[in-house]
Amino acid sequence: MTTSTLAPIATGTRAAERPVAVALAAFLGLGLLFMAGFSPAIALHNAAHDFRHTQNFPCH
C-alpha cells in the first residue's frame, strides 16, 4: 500500500486580493455617497439629510 501526499502550494492570493478589495470597497462607498447625495428622490434625500450636513455635503 502506498500513500502519496500533496504539498501545499503557496500562491500568495491574499496579498493579490487586497488591492482589488480596497478598490471595490472605495467604488461602492463613493457610489452610495453620491447616490444619496445627488439623488432627486425625496425619500433618499430625507434618509441621508442629517448625515450629509454633518459631513459638509451640500444638498440645498
PDB file of C-alpha atoms in Angstrom:
ATOM      1  CA  MET A   1       0.000   0.000   0.000  1.00  0.00           C
ATOM      2  CA  THR A   2       1.455   3.370  -0.992  1.00  0.00           C
ATOM      3  CA  THR A   3       0.381   6.742   0.261  1.00  0.00           C
ATOM      4  CA  SER A   4       1.009   9.978  -1.528  1.00  0.00           C
ATOM      5  CA  THR A   5       0.577  13.431  -0.077  1.00  0.00           C
ATOM      6  CA  LEU A   6       0.295  16.723  -1.840  1.00  0.00           C
ATOM      7  CA  ALA A   7       2.495  19.537  -0.687  1.00  0.00           C
ATOM      8  CA  PRO A   8       0.681  22.831  -0.082  1.00  0.00           C
ATOM      9  CA  ILE A   9       1.293  25.388  -2.778  1.00  0.00           C
ATOM     10  CA  ALA A  10       1.813  28.970  -1.658  1.00  0.00           C
ATOM     11  CA  THR A  11       0.157  31.166  -4.239  1.00  0.00           C
ATOM     12  CA  GLY A  12       0.012  34.481  -2.395  1.00  0.00           C
ATOM     13  CA  THR A  13      -3.616  35.103  -3.251  1.00  0.00           C
ATOM     14  CA  ARG A  14      -4.266  37.083  -0.065  1.00  0.00           C
ATOM     15  CA  ALA A  15      -1.732  39.747  -0.992  1.00  0.00           C
ATOM     16  CA  ALA A  16      -3.017  39.901  -4.559  1.00  0.00           C
ATOM     17  CA  GLU A  17      -6.661  40.242  -3.497  1.00  0.00           C
ATOM     18  CA  ARG A  18      -6.127  43.193  -1.176  1.00  0.00           C
ATOM     19  CA  PRO A  19      -5.899  45.981  -3.824  1.00  0.00           C
ATOM     20  CA  VAL A  20      -8.966  44.592  -5.574  1.00  0.00           C
ATOM     21  CA  ALA A  21     -10.918  44.533  -2.309  1.00  0.00           C
ATOM     22  CA  VAL A  22      -9.877  48.092  -1.445  1.00  0.00           C
ATOM     23  CA  ALA A  23     -10.816  49.354  -4.901  1.00  0.00           C
ATOM     24  CA  LEU A  24     -14.188  47.607  -4.777  1.00  0.00           C
ATOM     25  CA  ALA A  25     -14.955  48.981  -1.304  1.00  0.00           C
ATOM     26  CA  ALA A  26     -13.995  52.502  -2.385  1.00  0.00           C
ATOM     27  CA  PHE A  27     -16.107  52.251  -5.532  1.00  0.00           C
ATOM     28  CA  LEU A  28     -19.151  51.029  -3.611  1.00  0.00           C
ATOM     29  CA  GLY A  29     -18.701  53.604  -0.854  1.00  0.00           C
ATOM     30  CA  LEU A  30     -18.382  56.509  -3.257  1.00  0.00           C
ATOM     31  CA  GLY A  31     -21.313  55.192  -5.263  1.00  0.00           C
ATOM     32  CA  LEU A  32     -23.519  55.140  -2.178  1.00  0.00           C
ATOM     33  CA  LEU A  33     -22.355  58.603  -1.150  1.00  0.00           C
ATOM     34  CA  PHE A  34     -23.104  60.186  -4.495  1.00  0.00           C
ATOM     35  CA  MET A  35     -26.328  58.238  -4.965  1.00  0.00           C
ATOM     36  CA  ALA A  36     -27.674  59.561  -1.665  1.00  0.00           C
ATOM     37  CA  GLY A  37     -26.083  62.973  -2.131  1.00  0.00           C
ATOM     38  CA  PHE A  38     -27.275  63.866  -5.582  1.00  0.00           C
ATOM     39  CA  SER A  39     -30.450  61.842  -5.814  1.00  0.00           C
ATOM     40  CA  PRO A  40     -33.547  63.874  -6.623  1.00  0.00           C
ATOM     41  CA  ALA A  41     -35.753  61.325  -4.844  1.00  0.00           C
ATOM     42  CA  ILE A  42     -37.185  62.880  -1.709  1.00  0.00           C
ATOM     43  CA  ALA A  43     -37.026  59.615   0.248  1.00  0.00           C
ATOM     44  CA  LEU A  44     -33.268  59.267  -0.281  1.00  0.00           C
ATOM     45  CA  HIS A  45     -32.806  62.954   0.425  1.00  0.00           C
ATOM     46  CA  ASN A  46     -34.599  62.744   3.758  1.00  0.00           C
ATOM     47  CA  ALA A  47     -32.883  59.486   4.737  1.00  0.00           C
ATOM     48  CA  ALA A  48     -29.426  60.943   4.246  1.00  0.00           C
ATOM     49  CA  HIS A  49     -30.151  64.582   5.092  1.00  0.00           C
ATOM     50  CA  ASP A  50     -28.703  64.835   8.601  1.00  0.00           C
ATOM     51  CA  PHE A  51     -25.652  62.766   7.749  1.00  0.00           C
ATOM     52  CA  ARG A  52     -24.915  64.923   4.726  1.00  0.00           C
ATOM     53  CA  HIS A  53     -24.970  68.083   6.809  1.00  0.00           C
ATOM     54  CA  THR A  54     -22.624  66.619   9.418  1.00  0.00           C
ATOM     55  CA  GLN A  55     -20.166  65.777   6.607  1.00  0.00           C
ATOM     56  CA  ASN A  56     -20.493  69.265   4.988  1.00  0.00           C
ATOM     57  CA  PHE A  57     -22.041  67.719   1.882  1.00  0.00           C
ATOM     58  CA  PRO A  58     -24.176  70.292   0.057  1.00  0.00           C
ATOM     59  CA  CYS A  59     -27.750  69.286  -0.548  1.00  0.00           C
ATOM     60  CA  HIS A  60     -29.713  72.533  -0.978  1.00  0.00           C
TER      61      HIS A  60
END
